[in-house]
Amino acid sequence: MSSLYPSLEDMQVDKIIQAQNRAAAAQTHAMQPSLPAYTQNPYPELNSSNNANNSSSLVMYPNLGEFMGLDLSEDTIRTNMPEYLENAVQPFGRGLSQLSGMVAPLSGNSVGLQRGQVTNGIRELVLCKGADKKVGLRVKDISNGVFVTIVVKDSPAALAGLRFGDQILQINGTIVAGYSMDKIHDLLKKSPKNDISIIVRDRPFERAITLHKDSKGRVGFQFSSGKITSIVKDSTAAKNGLLIDHNILEINGQNVVGMKDKDVTQIIDGGGQIITLTIIPSYIYDHMMKKLSSSFIRGIMDHSAADF
């Protein structure tokens, strides 16, 4: 039976706990070891023989291909994001990033882990326009897809929980696949002041990675302009699968898009012993951020921590 762990460190500690439980059970001549409730796998179907035989039927980011517009064939992914081929048969979109059922003896109380969840699921938000008659949102049309690139600080969009990278699927019942950026903004402008329904897919191609600082407060990676450039051997970043050529979007759920590197470093340093990074492949990030200056983004973007 397999379990879900937010970090390698959590798995290692859990194995120690299980070993201690087995030793205690043996001493009391118990017929079977009594495992903590949190070690039970909430997704037993992932280990079924049928799942192993039908892994090719699982797809990465269900239904995304209809809207993304980018050439995301297997060859393109292999060339630009080869690390995602390994995950292509993993059931993204089933909520595996949620804390429910996770084995987290070290990370379980981390607020950042809770704030930094990425589900790739679909959710509906209801917005009202602000005093300026705007919702505080800027999008980017990527071929046939519509993605959130800017959420204005203190805006209705920020208060509703829209985040960088969310894919907009529908506005007030209108499916927006193939819409241009200008058409989306015009649609929002013509929307009523209240009860604007927006259906989004939660941040496709983003994922969260939990890291534990070492005794010197280091996490083991370097970055430039938000892009991860190197990983320190045997560090928590290396152990937990952090990758270069990815951009940092959030730290403990706080949006850092457009921030200066020194400010991002301060957030990491002050983020506690356990930090959760939300990252996206630079191949996707660069495509979304074309023609948007970092200074403009820095001045307008909502950089508050996500609520939950």
Tab-separated table of C-alpha atoms in Angstrom:
chain	number	residue	atom	x	y	z
A	1	MET	CA	0.000	0.000	0.000
A	2	SER	CA	1.482	3.370	-1.024
A	3	SER	CA	0.960	6.708	0.692
A	4	LEU	CA	1.153	10.362	-0.343
A	5	TYR	CA	3.916	12.558	1.083
A	6	PRO	CA	4.423	16.287	0.482
A	7	SER	CA	8.220	15.917	0.806
A	8	LEU	CA	10.925	13.277	0.931
A	9	GLU	CA	11.690	14.308	4.501
A	10	ASP	CA	8.085	13.535	5.494
A	11	MET	CA	8.370	10.079	3.976
A	12	GLN	CA	11.618	9.361	5.824
A	13	VAL	CA	10.166	10.405	9.177
A	14	ASP	CA	7.010	8.400	8.529
A	15	LYS	CA	9.067	5.275	7.854
A	16	ILE	CA	10.804	5.757	11.208
A	17	ILE	CA	7.410	6.069	12.902
A	18	GLN	CA	6.199	2.914	11.188
A	19	ALA	CA	9.346	1.038	12.229
A	20	GLN	CA	8.803	2.142	15.838
A	21	ASN	CA	5.186	0.985	15.665
A	22	ARG	CA	6.230	-2.412	14.341
A	23	ALA	CA	8.827	-2.815	17.081
A	24	ALA	CA	6.284	-1.893	19.753
A	25	ALA	CA	3.761	-4.294	18.256
A	26	ALA	CA	6.293	-7.118	18.224
A	27	GLN	CA	7.082	-6.556	21.882
A	28	THR	CA	3.408	-6.916	22.809
A	29	HIS	CA	3.045	-9.988	20.532
A	30	ALA	CA	0.425	-8.246	18.420
A	31	MET	CA	-0.714	-10.234	15.424
A	32	GLN	CA	-0.556	-7.179	13.129
A	33	PRO	CA	1.136	-3.803	13.517
A	34	SER	CA	-1.220	-0.916	14.212
A	35	LEU	CA	-0.400	1.880	11.807
A	36	PRO	CA	-1.366	5.519	12.401
A	37	ALA	CA	-4.552	6.476	10.596
A	38	TYR	CA	-2.691	8.986	8.467
A	39	THR	CA	-0.738	6.238	6.707
A	40	GLN	CA	-3.829	4.865	4.993
A	41	ASN	CA	-3.874	5.547	1.257
A	42	PRO	CA	-6.894	7.700	0.309
A	43	TYR	CA	-6.482	6.699	-3.358
A	44	PRO	CA	-6.351	2.856	-3.353
A	45	GLU	CA	-7.434	2.781	-6.973
A	46	LEU	CA	-4.009	4.084	-7.958
A	47	ASN	CA	-2.475	0.749	-6.952
A	48	SER	CA	-4.957	-1.568	-8.643
A	49	SER	CA	-3.751	-4.019	-11.253
A	50	ASN	CA	-6.128	-2.464	-13.750
A	51	ASN	CA	-4.478	0.917	-13.265
A	52	ALA	CA	-1.067	-0.577	-13.993
A	53	ASN	CA	-2.359	-2.221	-17.155
A	54	ASN	CA	-4.198	0.848	-18.390
A	55	SER	CA	-1.718	3.583	-17.498
A	56	SER	CA	-1.604	4.745	-21.102
A	57	SER	CA	-5.258	5.778	-20.841
A	58	LEU	CA	-4.421	8.416	-18.220
A	59	VAL	CA	-3.626	11.812	-19.678
A	60	MET	CA	-1.758	14.778	-18.335
A	61	TYR	CA	-4.045	17.674	-17.398
A	62	PRO	CA	-7.419	16.310	-18.612
A	63	ASN	CA	-9.167	18.344	-21.321
A	64	LEU	CA	-6.363	20.905	-21.493
A	65	GLY	CA	-5.564	20.044	-25.092
A	66	GLU	CA	-8.897	21.445	-26.247
A	67	PHE	CA	-8.048	24.904	-24.979
A	68	MET	CA	-4.307	25.401	-24.562
A	69	GLY	CA	-3.602	26.074	-28.199
A	70	LEU	CA	0.119	25.432	-27.810
A	71	ASP	CA	1.584	22.493	-29.668
A	72	LEU	CA	1.755	20.151	-26.695
A	73	SER	CA	2.309	16.929	-28.551
A	74	GLU	CA	4.507	14.280	-26.984
A	75	ASP	CA	7.414	15.401	-29.178
A	76	THR	CA	7.034	19.034	-28.065
A	77	ILE	CA	6.887	18.061	-24.413
A	78	ARG	CA	9.911	15.813	-24.855
A	79	THR	CA	11.863	18.678	-26.423
A	80	ASN	CA	10.839	21.519	-24.101
A	81	MET	CA	9.646	19.877	-20.861
A	82	PRO	CA	10.958	16.294	-20.854
A	83	GLU	CA	10.466	15.964	-17.108
A	84	TYR	CA	6.687	16.054	-17.656
A	85	LEU	CA	6.752	12.954	-19.832
A	86	GLU	CA	7.547	10.953	-16.714
A	87	ASN	CA	4.379	12.305	-15.108
A	88	ALA	CA	2.166	11.890	-18.161
A	89	VAL	CA	0.433	8.836	-16.711
A	90	GLN	CA	-0.053	10.361	-13.284
A	91	PRO	CA	-3.668	11.308	-12.512
A	92	PHE	CA	-3.370	15.078	-12.404
A	93	GLY	CA	-6.701	16.798	-11.842
A	94	ARG	CA	-7.770	14.247	-9.204
A	95	GLY	CA	-6.766	16.523	-6.382
A	96	LEU	CA	-3.591	14.679	-5.351
A	97	SER	CA	-2.100	17.957	-4.210
A	98	GLN	CA	-4.745	18.368	-1.532
A	99	LEU	CA	-3.696	17.757	2.057
A	100	SER	CA	-6.499	15.304	2.770
A	101	GLY	CA	-4.929	11.911	3.358
A	102	MET	CA	-1.350	13.093	3.014
A	103	VAL	CA	1.296	11.683	5.330
A	104	ALA	CA	2.953	14.814	6.685
A	105	PRO	CA	4.527	14.337	10.121
A	106	LEU	CA	6.921	17.230	9.442
A	107	SER	CA	5.014	19.436	7.015
A	108	GLY	CA	1.437	18.943	8.192
A	109	ASN	CA	1.292	22.162	10.221
A	110	SER	CA	2.872	24.269	7.479
A	111	VAL	CA	0.579	27.130	6.484
A	112	GLY	CA	2.573	27.466	3.267
A	113	LEU	CA	1.760	23.886	2.303
A	114	GLN	CA	-1.946	24.597	2.724
A	115	ARG	CA	-1.759	27.874	0.817
A	116	GLY	CA	0.372	26.445	-1.974
A	117	GLN	CA	-1.932	23.646	-3.086
A	118	VAL	CA	-2.266	23.114	-6.829
A	119	THR	CA	-5.148	20.827	-7.825
A	120	ASN	CA	-5.429	21.400	-11.601
A	121	GLY	CA	-9.160	20.992	-10.985
A	122	ILE	CA	-12.024	23.171	-12.216
A	123	ARG	CA	-13.745	25.705	-9.970
A	124	GLU	CA	-16.288	28.519	-10.322
A	125	LEU	CA	-15.747	32.020	-8.940
A	126	VAL	CA	-18.292	34.828	-8.669
A	127	LEU	CA	-16.953	38.374	-9.010
A	128	CYS	CA	-18.384	41.847	-8.536
A	129	LYS	CA	-16.907	44.923	-10.141
A	130	GLY	CA	-15.079	47.441	-7.973
A	131	ALA	CA	-15.676	51.169	-7.656
A	132	ASP	CA	-13.727	51.683	-10.887
A	133	LYS	CA	-16.139	49.295	-12.671
A	134	LYS	CA	-13.315	46.808	-13.239
A	135	VAL	CA	-12.573	43.347	-11.884
A	136	GLY	CA	-8.791	43.844	-11.774
A	137	LEU	CA	-7.778	41.144	-14.203
A	138	ARG	CA	-5.550	40.885	-17.245
A	139	VAL	CA	-5.370	37.781	-19.411
A	140	LYS	CA	-3.209	36.432	-22.213
A	141	ASP	CA	-4.584	34.541	-25.166
A	142	ILE	CA	-2.254	31.710	-26.073
A	143	SER	CA	-3.592	30.505	-29.394
A	144	ASN	CA	-6.943	29.038	-28.324
A	145	GLY	CA	-6.442	29.325	-24.567
A	146	VAL	CA	-7.074	32.172	-22.121
A	147	PHE	CA	-4.801	32.449	-19.082
A	148	VAL	CA	-4.560	34.845	-16.152
A	149	THR	CA	-1.327	36.855	-16.250
A	150	ILE	CA	-2.091	39.743	-13.892
A	151	VAL	CA	-4.347	39.949	-10.871
A	152	VAL	CA	-4.404	43.543	-9.622
A	153	LYS	CA	-3.739	43.971	-5.915
A	154	ASP	CA	-6.818	44.603	-3.742
A	155	SER	CA	-9.098	44.017	-6.748
A	156	PRO	CA	-12.285	41.908	-6.901
A	157	ALA	CA	-10.300	39.275	-8.855
A	158	ALA	CA	-7.721	39.095	-6.061
A	159	LEU	CA	-10.384	38.870	-3.370
A	160	ALA	CA	-12.150	36.082	-5.292
A	161	GLY	CA	-8.960	34.024	-5.394
A	162	LEU	CA	-7.920	34.150	-9.038
A	163	ARG	CA	-4.219	33.372	-9.380
A	164	PHE	CA	-1.495	33.658	-11.972
A	165	GLY	CA	-1.780	30.854	-14.518
A	166	ASP	CA	-5.446	30.027	-13.954
A	167	GLN	CA	-7.007	29.025	-17.271
A	168	ILE	CA	-10.335	30.739	-17.917
A	169	LEU	CA	-12.780	28.322	-19.523
A	170	GLN	CA	-16.071	30.193	-19.283
A	171	ILE	CA	-17.425	33.665	-18.436
A	172	ASN	CA	-21.126	34.082	-17.675
A	173	GLY	CA	-21.910	30.863	-19.511
A	174	THR	CA	-19.841	31.740	-22.582
A	175	ILE	CA	-17.068	29.276	-23.462
A	176	VAL	CA	-14.048	31.447	-24.250
A	177	ALA	CA	-11.798	28.989	-26.093
A	178	GLY	CA	-10.292	30.855	-29.040
A	179	TYR	CA	-11.111	34.314	-27.662
A	180	SER	CA	-8.502	37.056	-27.954
A	181	MET	CA	-7.241	39.045	-24.999
A	182	ASP	CA	-9.170	42.114	-26.167
A	183	LYS	CA	-12.370	40.100	-26.601
A	184	ILE	CA	-12.085	38.744	-23.053
A	185	HIS	CA	-11.535	42.202	-21.617
A	186	ASP	CA	-14.482	43.526	-23.613
A	187	LEU	CA	-16.649	40.651	-22.362
A	188	LEU	CA	-15.767	41.506	-18.779
A	189	LYS	CA	-16.361	45.199	-19.416
A	190	LYS	CA	-19.881	44.493	-20.692
A	191	SER	CA	-20.682	42.117	-17.838
A	192	PRO	CA	-23.124	43.243	-15.149
A	193	LYS	CA	-21.718	44.855	-12.051
A	194	ASN	CA	-22.512	41.892	-9.810
A	195	ASP	CA	-22.527	38.097	-10.061
A	196	ILE	CA	-19.957	37.668	-12.809
A	197	SER	CA	-19.443	33.903	-13.128
A	198	ILE	CA	-15.939	32.799	-14.117
A	199	ILE	CA	-15.051	29.108	-14.451
A	200	VAL	CA	-11.346	28.319	-14.385
A	201	ARG	CA	-9.010	25.374	-14.360
A	202	ASP	CA	-6.676	25.686	-11.401
A	203	ARG	CA	-3.235	26.597	-12.757
A	204	PRO	CA	-2.430	24.012	-15.446
A	205	PHE	CA	1.260	23.104	-15.666
A	206	GLU	CA	1.970	24.480	-12.221
A	207	ARG	CA	2.919	22.291	-9.281
A	208	ALA	CA	3.901	22.717	-5.659
A	209	ILE	CA	7.089	21.342	-4.091
A	210	THR	CA	7.715	21.386	-0.333
A	211	LEU	CA	11.293	21.952	0.871
A	212	HIS	CA	12.890	21.711	4.340
A	213	LYS	CA	15.752	24.085	5.119
A	214	ASP	CA	19.025	22.624	6.384
A	215	SER	CA	20.762	23.617	9.619
A	216	LYS	CA	22.080	26.768	7.936
A	217	GLY	CA	18.681	27.778	6.588
A	218	ARG	CA	19.447	26.819	2.983
A	219	VAL	CA	17.148	25.057	0.534
A	220	GLY	CA	19.708	24.315	-2.161
A	221	PHE	CA	18.907	26.172	-5.364
A	222	GLN	CA	19.773	29.395	-7.160
A	223	PHE	CA	17.583	31.546	-9.387
A	224	SER	CA	17.809	34.594	-11.610
A	225	SER	CA	14.850	36.808	-12.538
A	226	GLY	CA	12.643	34.211	-10.876
A	227	LYS	CA	13.995	31.367	-13.016
A	228	ILE	CA	15.635	28.415	-11.255
A	229	THR	CA	19.137	28.087	-12.693
A	230	SER	CA	20.959	25.517	-10.541
A	231	ILE	CA	20.309	22.858	-7.897
A	232	VAL	CA	22.782	21.999	-5.132
A	233	LYS	CA	23.711	18.314	-5.006
A	234	ASP	CA	22.120	16.363	-2.123
A	235	SER	CA	20.134	19.420	-0.981
A	236	THR	CA	16.437	19.342	-0.074
A	237	ALA	CA	15.766	20.903	-3.494
A	238	ALA	CA	17.536	17.995	-5.187
A	239	LYS	CA	15.940	15.370	-2.952
A	240	ASN	CA	12.420	16.661	-3.605
A	241	GLY	CA	12.704	16.992	-7.370
A	242	LEU	CA	13.035	20.741	-7.918
A	243	LEU	CA	14.111	21.399	-11.507
A	244	ILE	CA	16.007	24.077	-13.378
A	245	ASP	CA	14.319	25.927	-16.248
A	246	HIS	CA	11.247	26.505	-14.090
A	247	ASN	CA	10.033	29.875	-12.804
A	248	ILE	CA	8.982	30.505	-9.228
A	249	LEU	CA	5.402	31.777	-9.039
A	250	GLU	CA	4.587	31.495	-5.336
A	251	ILE	CA	6.374	30.946	-2.047
A	252	ASN	CA	4.153	29.562	0.696
A	253	GLY	CA	1.198	30.662	-1.416
A	254	GLN	CA	2.439	34.238	-1.844
A	255	ASN	CA	2.619	35.455	-5.438
A	256	VAL	CA	6.170	36.567	-6.315
A	257	VAL	CA	5.731	37.053	-10.082
A	258	GLY	CA	7.590	40.183	-11.166
A	259	MET	CA	9.351	40.663	-7.828
A	260	LYS	CA	13.065	41.427	-7.684
A	261	ASP	CA	15.268	38.471	-6.811
A	262	LYS	CA	16.432	40.091	-3.583
A	263	ASP	CA	12.827	40.436	-2.417
A	264	VAL	CA	12.078	36.817	-3.334
A	265	THR	CA	15.164	35.764	-1.371
A	266	GLN	CA	13.914	37.673	1.669
A	267	ILE	CA	10.574	35.870	1.478
A	268	ILE	CA	12.336	32.506	1.301
A	269	ASP	CA	14.607	33.433	4.206
A	270	GLY	CA	11.651	34.587	6.308
A	271	GLY	CA	9.325	31.788	5.264
A	272	GLY	CA	10.077	29.452	8.144
A	273	GLN	CA	11.820	26.096	8.258
A	274	ILE	CA	9.439	24.574	5.693
A	275	ILE	CA	8.642	26.353	2.440
A	276	THR	CA	6.385	25.391	-0.449
A	277	LEU	CA	7.321	26.602	-3.919
A	278	THR	CA	4.811	26.864	-6.742
A	279	ILE	CA	6.641	26.558	-10.055
A	280	ILE	CA	5.893	26.466	-13.772
A	281	PRO	CA	8.081	25.401	-16.726
A	282	SER	CA	9.891	28.415	-18.154
A	283	TYR	CA	8.759	27.320	-21.603
A	284	ILE	CA	5.167	28.067	-20.580
A	285	TYR	CA	5.993	31.076	-18.384
A	286	ASP	CA	7.927	32.887	-21.120
A	287	HIS	CA	5.079	32.290	-23.553
A	288	MET	CA	2.578	33.828	-21.129
A	289	MET	CA	4.702	36.820	-20.201
A	290	LYS	CA	5.691	38.033	-23.667
A	291	LYS	CA	5.632	41.823	-23.988
A	292	LEU	CA	4.899	42.323	-20.271
A	293	SER	CA	7.638	44.256	-18.482
A	294	SER	CA	8.681	43.138	-15.015
A	295	SER	CA	8.470	46.697	-13.684
A	296	PHE	CA	4.854	46.990	-14.838
A	297	ILE	CA	3.963	43.644	-13.299
A	298	ARG	CA	5.755	44.508	-10.072
A	299	GLY	CA	3.728	47.691	-9.664
A	300	ILE	CA	0.279	46.295	-10.370
A	301	MET	CA	0.315	42.584	-9.429
A	302	ASP	CA	-1.358	41.282	-6.304
A	303	HIS	CA	1.483	39.912	-4.170
A	304	SER	CA	-0.520	38.970	-1.107
A	305	ALA	CA	-0.532	35.456	0.300
A	306	ALA	CA	-3.351	33.211	-0.817
A	307	ASP	CA	-6.182	32.760	1.673
A	308	PHE	CA	-7.657	29.334	2.398
